[in-house]
XYZ file of C-alpha atoms in Angstrom:
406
model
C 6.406 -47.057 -8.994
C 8.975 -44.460 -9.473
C 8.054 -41.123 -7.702
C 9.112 -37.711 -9.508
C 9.205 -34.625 -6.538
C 8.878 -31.549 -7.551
C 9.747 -29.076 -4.747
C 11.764 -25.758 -4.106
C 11.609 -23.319 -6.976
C 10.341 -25.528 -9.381
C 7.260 -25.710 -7.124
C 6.505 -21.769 -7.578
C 7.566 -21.980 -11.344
C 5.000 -24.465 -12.143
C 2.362 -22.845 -9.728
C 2.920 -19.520 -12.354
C 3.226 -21.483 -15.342
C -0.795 -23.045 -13.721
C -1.409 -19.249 -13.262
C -0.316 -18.180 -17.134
C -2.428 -21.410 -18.593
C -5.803 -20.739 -16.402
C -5.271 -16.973 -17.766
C -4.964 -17.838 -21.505
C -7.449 -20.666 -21.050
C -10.534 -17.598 -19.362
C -9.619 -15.516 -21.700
C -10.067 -17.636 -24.817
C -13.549 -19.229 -23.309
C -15.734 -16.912 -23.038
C -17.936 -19.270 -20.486
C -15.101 -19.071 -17.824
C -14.478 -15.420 -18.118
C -18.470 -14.905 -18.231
C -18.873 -16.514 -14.866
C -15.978 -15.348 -13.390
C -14.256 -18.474 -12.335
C -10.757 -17.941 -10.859
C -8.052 -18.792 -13.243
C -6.156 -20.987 -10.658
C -9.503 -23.010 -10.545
C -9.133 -23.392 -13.731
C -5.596 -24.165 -14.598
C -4.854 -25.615 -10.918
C -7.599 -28.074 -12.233
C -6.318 -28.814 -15.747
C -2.846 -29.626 -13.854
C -4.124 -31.903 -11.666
C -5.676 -34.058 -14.372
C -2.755 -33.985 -15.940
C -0.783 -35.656 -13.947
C -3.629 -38.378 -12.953
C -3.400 -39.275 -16.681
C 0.467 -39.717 -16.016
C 0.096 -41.361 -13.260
C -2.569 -43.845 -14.646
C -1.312 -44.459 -17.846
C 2.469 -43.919 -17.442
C 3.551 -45.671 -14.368
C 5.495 -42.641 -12.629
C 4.226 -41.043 -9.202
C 4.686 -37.038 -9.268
C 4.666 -35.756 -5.647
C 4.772 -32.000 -4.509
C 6.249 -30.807 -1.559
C 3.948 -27.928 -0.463
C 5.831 -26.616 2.445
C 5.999 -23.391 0.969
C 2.394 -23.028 0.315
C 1.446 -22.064 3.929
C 4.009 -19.264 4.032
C 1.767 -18.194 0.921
C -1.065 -18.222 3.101
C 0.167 -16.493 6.000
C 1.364 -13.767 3.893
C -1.673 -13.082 1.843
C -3.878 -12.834 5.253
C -1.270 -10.517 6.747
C -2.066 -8.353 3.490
C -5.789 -8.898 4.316
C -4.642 -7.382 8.232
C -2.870 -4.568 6.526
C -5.601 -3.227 5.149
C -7.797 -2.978 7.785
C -8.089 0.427 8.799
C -9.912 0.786 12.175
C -12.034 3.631 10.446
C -13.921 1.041 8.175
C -13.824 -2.116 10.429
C -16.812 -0.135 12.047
C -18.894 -0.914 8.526
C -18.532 -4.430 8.976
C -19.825 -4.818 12.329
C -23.457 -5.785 12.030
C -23.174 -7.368 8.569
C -19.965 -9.772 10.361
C -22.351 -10.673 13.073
C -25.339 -11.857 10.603
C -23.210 -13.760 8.799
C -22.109 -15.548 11.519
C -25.531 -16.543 12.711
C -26.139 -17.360 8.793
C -23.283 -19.674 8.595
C -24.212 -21.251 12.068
C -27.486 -22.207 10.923
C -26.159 -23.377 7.097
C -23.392 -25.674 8.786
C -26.360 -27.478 10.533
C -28.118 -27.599 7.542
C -24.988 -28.937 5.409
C -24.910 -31.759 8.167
C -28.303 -32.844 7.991
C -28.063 -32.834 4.140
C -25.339 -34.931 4.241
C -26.683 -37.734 7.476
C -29.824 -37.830 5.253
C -28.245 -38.525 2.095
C -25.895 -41.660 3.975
C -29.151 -42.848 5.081
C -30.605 -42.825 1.787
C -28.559 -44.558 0.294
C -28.259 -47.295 3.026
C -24.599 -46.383 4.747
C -24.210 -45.037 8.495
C -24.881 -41.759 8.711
C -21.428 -40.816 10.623
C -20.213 -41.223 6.432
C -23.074 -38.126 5.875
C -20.965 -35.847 8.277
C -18.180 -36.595 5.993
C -20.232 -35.309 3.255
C -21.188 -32.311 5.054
C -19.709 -29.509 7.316
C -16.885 -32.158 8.608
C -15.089 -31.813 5.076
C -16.554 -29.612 3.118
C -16.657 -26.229 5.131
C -14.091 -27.681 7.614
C -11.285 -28.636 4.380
C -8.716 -31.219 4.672
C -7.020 -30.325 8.063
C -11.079 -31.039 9.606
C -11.627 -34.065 7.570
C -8.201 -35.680 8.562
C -8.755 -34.927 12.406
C -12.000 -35.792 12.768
C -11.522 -38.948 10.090
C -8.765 -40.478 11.925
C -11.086 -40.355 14.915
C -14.145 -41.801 13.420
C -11.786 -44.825 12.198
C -10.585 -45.419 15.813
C -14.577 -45.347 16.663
C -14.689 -48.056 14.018
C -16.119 -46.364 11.260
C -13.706 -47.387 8.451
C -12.343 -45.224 5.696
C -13.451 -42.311 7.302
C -10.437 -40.122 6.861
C -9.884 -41.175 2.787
C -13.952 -40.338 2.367
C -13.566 -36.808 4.146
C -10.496 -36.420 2.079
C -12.346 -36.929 -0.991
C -15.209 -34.768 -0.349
C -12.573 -31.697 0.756
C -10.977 -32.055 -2.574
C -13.709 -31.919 -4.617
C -15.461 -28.959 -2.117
C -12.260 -27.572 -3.357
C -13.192 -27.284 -7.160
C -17.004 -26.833 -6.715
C -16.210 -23.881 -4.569
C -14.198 -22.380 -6.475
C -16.615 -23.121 -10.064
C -19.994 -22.471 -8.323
C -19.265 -18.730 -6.167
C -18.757 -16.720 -9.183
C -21.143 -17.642 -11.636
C -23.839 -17.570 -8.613
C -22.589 -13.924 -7.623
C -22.908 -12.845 -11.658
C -26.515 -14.156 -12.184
C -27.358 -11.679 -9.125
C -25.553 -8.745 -10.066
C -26.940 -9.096 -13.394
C -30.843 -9.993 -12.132
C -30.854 -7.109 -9.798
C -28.698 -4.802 -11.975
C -26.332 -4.228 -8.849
C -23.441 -1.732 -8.874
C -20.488 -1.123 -6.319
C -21.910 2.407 -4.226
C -20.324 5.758 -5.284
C -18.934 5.909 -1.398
C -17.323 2.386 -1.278
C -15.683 3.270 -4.860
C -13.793 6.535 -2.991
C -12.978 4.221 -0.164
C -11.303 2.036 -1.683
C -9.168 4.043 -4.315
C -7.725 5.597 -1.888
C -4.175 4.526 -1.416
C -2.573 6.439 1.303
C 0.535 7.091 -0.986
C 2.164 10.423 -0.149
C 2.297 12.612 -2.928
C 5.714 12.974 -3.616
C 6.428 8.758 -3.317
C 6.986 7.676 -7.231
C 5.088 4.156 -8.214
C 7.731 2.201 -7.524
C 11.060 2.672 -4.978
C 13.297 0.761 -3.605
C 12.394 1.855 -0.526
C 9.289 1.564 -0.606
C 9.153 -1.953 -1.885
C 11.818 -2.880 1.401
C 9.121 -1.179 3.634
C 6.503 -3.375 2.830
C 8.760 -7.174 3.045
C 9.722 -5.489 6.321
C 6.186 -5.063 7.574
C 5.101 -8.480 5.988
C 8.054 -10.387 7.726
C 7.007 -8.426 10.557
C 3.575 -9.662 11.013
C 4.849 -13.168 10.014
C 7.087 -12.997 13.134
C 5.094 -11.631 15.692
C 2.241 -13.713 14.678
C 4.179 -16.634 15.336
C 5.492 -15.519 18.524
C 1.980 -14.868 19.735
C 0.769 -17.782 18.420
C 3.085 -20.208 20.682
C 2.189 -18.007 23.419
C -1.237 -19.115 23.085
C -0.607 -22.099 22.146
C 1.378 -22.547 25.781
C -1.796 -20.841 27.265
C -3.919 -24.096 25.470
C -5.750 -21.154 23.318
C -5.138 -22.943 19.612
C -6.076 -20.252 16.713
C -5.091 -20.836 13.054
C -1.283 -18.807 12.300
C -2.609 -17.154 9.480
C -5.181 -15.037 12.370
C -2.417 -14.002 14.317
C -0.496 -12.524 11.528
C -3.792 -10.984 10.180
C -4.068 -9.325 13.753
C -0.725 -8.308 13.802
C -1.633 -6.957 10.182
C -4.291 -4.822 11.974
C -2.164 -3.739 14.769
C 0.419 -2.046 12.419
C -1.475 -0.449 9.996
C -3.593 1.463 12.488
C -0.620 2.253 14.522
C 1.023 3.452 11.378
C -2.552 5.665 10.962
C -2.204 6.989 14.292
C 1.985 8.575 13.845
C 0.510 9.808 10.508
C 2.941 7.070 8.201
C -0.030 5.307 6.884
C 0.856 2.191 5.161
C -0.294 1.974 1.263
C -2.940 -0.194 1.514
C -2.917 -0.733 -3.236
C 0.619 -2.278 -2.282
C 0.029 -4.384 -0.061
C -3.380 -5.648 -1.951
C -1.069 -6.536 -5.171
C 1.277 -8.329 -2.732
C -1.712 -10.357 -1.126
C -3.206 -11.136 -4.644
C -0.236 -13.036 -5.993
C -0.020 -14.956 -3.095
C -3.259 -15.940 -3.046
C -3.134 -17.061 -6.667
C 0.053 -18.860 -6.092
C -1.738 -20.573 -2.705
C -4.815 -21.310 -4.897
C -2.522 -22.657 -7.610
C -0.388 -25.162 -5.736
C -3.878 -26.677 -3.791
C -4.998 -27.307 -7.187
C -2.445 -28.830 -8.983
C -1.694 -30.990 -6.216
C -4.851 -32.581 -5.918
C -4.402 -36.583 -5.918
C -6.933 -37.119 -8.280
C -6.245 -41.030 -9.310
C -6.364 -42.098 -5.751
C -10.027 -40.563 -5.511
C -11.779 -41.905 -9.393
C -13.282 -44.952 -7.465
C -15.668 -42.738 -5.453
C -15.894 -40.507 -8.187
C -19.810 -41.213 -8.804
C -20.818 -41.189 -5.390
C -19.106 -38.063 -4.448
C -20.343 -36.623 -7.261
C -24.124 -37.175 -6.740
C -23.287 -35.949 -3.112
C -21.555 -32.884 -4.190
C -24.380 -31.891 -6.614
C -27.182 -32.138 -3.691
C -24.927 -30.359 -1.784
C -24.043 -27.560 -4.145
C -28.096 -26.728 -4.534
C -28.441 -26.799 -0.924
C -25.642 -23.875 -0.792
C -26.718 -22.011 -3.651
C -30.504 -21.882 -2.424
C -29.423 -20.815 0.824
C -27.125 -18.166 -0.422
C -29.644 -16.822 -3.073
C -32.524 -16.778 -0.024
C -31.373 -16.316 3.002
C -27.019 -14.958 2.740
C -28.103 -12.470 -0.134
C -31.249 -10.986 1.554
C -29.561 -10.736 5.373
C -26.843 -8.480 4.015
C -28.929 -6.106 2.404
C -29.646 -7.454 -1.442
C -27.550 -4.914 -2.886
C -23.581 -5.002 -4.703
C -21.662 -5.965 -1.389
C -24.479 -8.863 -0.563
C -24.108 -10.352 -3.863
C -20.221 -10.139 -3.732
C -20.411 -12.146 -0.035
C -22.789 -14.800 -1.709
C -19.954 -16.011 -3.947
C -17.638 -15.728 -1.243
C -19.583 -17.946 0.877
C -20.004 -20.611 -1.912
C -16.443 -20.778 -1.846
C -16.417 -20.919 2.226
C -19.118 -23.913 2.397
C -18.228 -25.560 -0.317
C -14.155 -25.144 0.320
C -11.916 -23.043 2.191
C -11.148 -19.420 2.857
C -8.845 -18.471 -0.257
C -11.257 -20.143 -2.384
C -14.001 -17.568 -1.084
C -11.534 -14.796 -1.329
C -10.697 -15.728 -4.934
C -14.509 -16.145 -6.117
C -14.826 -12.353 -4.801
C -11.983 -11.202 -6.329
C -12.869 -12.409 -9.570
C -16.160 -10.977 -9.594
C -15.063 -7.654 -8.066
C -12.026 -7.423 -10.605
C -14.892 -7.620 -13.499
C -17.606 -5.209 -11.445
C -16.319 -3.039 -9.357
C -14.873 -3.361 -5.299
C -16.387 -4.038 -2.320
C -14.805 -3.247 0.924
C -17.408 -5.206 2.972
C -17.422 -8.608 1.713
C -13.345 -8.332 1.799
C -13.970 -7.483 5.252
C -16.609 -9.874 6.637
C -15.718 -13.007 4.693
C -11.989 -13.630 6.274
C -12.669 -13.100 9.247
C -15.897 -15.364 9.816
C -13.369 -17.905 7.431
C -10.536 -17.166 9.443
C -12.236 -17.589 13.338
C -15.955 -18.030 13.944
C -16.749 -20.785 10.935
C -14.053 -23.422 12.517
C -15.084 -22.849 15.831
C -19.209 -23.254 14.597
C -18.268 -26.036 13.037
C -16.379 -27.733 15.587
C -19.764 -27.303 17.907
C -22.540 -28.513 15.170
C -20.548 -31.829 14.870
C -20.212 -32.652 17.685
C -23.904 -31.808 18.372
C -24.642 -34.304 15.563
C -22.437 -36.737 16.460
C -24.650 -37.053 20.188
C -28.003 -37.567 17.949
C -29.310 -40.710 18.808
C -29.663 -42.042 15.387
C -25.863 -41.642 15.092
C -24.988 -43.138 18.137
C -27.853 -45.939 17.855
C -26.592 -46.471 14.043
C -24.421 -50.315 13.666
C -21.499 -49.573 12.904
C -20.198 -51.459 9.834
C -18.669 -54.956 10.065
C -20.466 -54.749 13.675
């Protein structure tokens, strides 16, 4: 089969030209734009089918070369470190260390959804991990590891079935969040607080600095490029120290570490700049995971998964609606978290990040859920996660379970 690569620039054109379609497409369906899905769900999605249908019914392989993607990343959490201003992190506290618990006790749940669904349906339940905190919360890089594992165990397939499941976690994170977040804000009749409204208008722009400078726009690729730099230095200092944290958490540190300083010598950085910054990287991020999706490799499983997904999404949506939306206080900022922990279940980080800014771009901000959401995303879920499987994976039905061909 001949393979067409896109890569380079033409990888960040069509990620915008995604971008420009999922906008046009929200806007004209009034469904979409009702339930706030994220237009790089939405054309990131109709991309990806697009070129399964090419690749199914014309013969020609179309491969991306996403080595750009994670600079995206890294940049848009730096923006997330940025503004972080050690005079609100203090609002967070209590509400970051709820959620933590909360996600703690949903990862086990996710699991035990998923091993009881494998049994079900007669397969061993090692595949049920697969469809539950293993892939889903934990995202491709989780799946792979702990798939090519499982396979040397002897559980075959492993790594393609986690695969799958992170894919389509992917989508249903990204189309279940918003509209979830809506029907609360709209059952409650919820409203960002008068207080978080001032707090976050505030731009820290002196008075005499026009909208746009040259200057100022070199300021803030320096201070990105910064964090990027640092972060990376710190991180293979860790790394030599055998302390392994994601890259985009060091630069989000670093992040935090300048702005404040920049507080404290009375510079303070504009936090609206580096937010518009952050957003079209995260669109662009969100945009490229989409399109990319192998879609054609993964129709053969397509029922299964489905069924699975489905149980799955109304075992995250129940818990979100009973137990995430009443722990952090039933109001605006709790109903803004719930879609960004549909998106963190059911996905990845960005995904979260995009269902809230969807919904907050349509009702109004809300500092805290920008705040609490990363960083249990960024830190505390991966290491949960990496504790609750292996918890399941000592059960004794698991380990007393035959494997297959055994």
């Amino acid at each position: 089969m001949n393979e067409i690569i896109v890569e380079g620039s033409d990888i960040i054109i069509l990620a915008i030209l995604v971008l420009v379609v999922g906008n046009a497409i929200t806007q004209k369906v009034e469904l979409l734009r009702r339930f706030s899905i994220p237009i790089a769900v939405t054309g990131g999605l109709l991309c990806s089918v697009i070129v399964a249908v090419i690749t199914a019914y014309g013969g020609v392989g179309i491969v991306f070369d996403m080595s750009i993607r994670d600079t995206l990343l890294m940049v848009f959490f730096t923006t997330i470190g940025t503004s972080a201003k050690l005079s609100r992190l203090s609002a967070g506290g209590k509400s970051l260390a709820l959620l933590v618990v909360c996600a703690a006790v949903f990862l086990a749940l996710q699991d035990t959804t998923g091993v009881l669904i494998a049994k079900a349906i007669g397969v061993h339940p090692g595949y049920g991990l697969f469809a539950g905190s293993v892939s889903l919360a934990g995202g491709h890089g989780t799946a792979i590891a702990w798939g090519n594992d499982a396979e040397a165990a002897g559980l075959p397939n492993a790594a393609l079935t986690g695969i799958a499941f992170a894919t389509f976690g992917l989508i249903a994170g990204g189309i279940v969040g918003g509209p979830v977040a809506e029907l609360l804000i709209k059952k409650h009749k919820l409203t960002p607080t008068e207080a978080q409204g001032n707090q976050i208008t505030v731009t820290d722009k002196p008075e005499d600095e026009p909208e746009y400078s040259l200057r100022r726009a070199l300021g803030i690729m320096l201070v990105i490029a910064a964090c990027l730099s640092c972060g990376e230095v710190v991180n293979r200092w860790l790394f030599s120290n055998d302390i392994k944290l994601p890259g985009f958490l060091t630069a989000m540190l670093i992040g935090i570490l300048i702005t404040n300083l920049a507080d404290q010598m009375r510079r303070p950085l504009c936090v609206s700049d580096y937010d518009k910054v952050g957003e079209i990287a995260l669109q662009l991020f969100l945009a490229m995971s989409l399109m990319s999706m192998d879609l054609s490799s993964l129709s053969g499983a397509f029922s299964a998964i489905f069924l699975v997904l489905c149980i799955q999404i109304l075992v995250i949506t129940l818990f979100a609606v009973f137990v995430i939306f009443r722990v952090m206080g039933s109001d605006y900022d709790a109903a803004v978290i719930v879609g960004g922990f549909c998106g963190l279940g059911m996905g990845a980080t960005p995904v979260a990040i995009a269902n809230m800014n969807a919904v907050t771009a349509k009702h109004g901000p809300s500092f805290k859920s920008f705040l609490v959401i990363p960083l249990t995303g960024a830190f505390f879920i991966d290491l949960i996660n990496a504790m609750v499987i292996k918890f399941f994976i000592g059960l004794p039905m698991l380990q007393e379970a035959p494997l297959p061909g055994t």
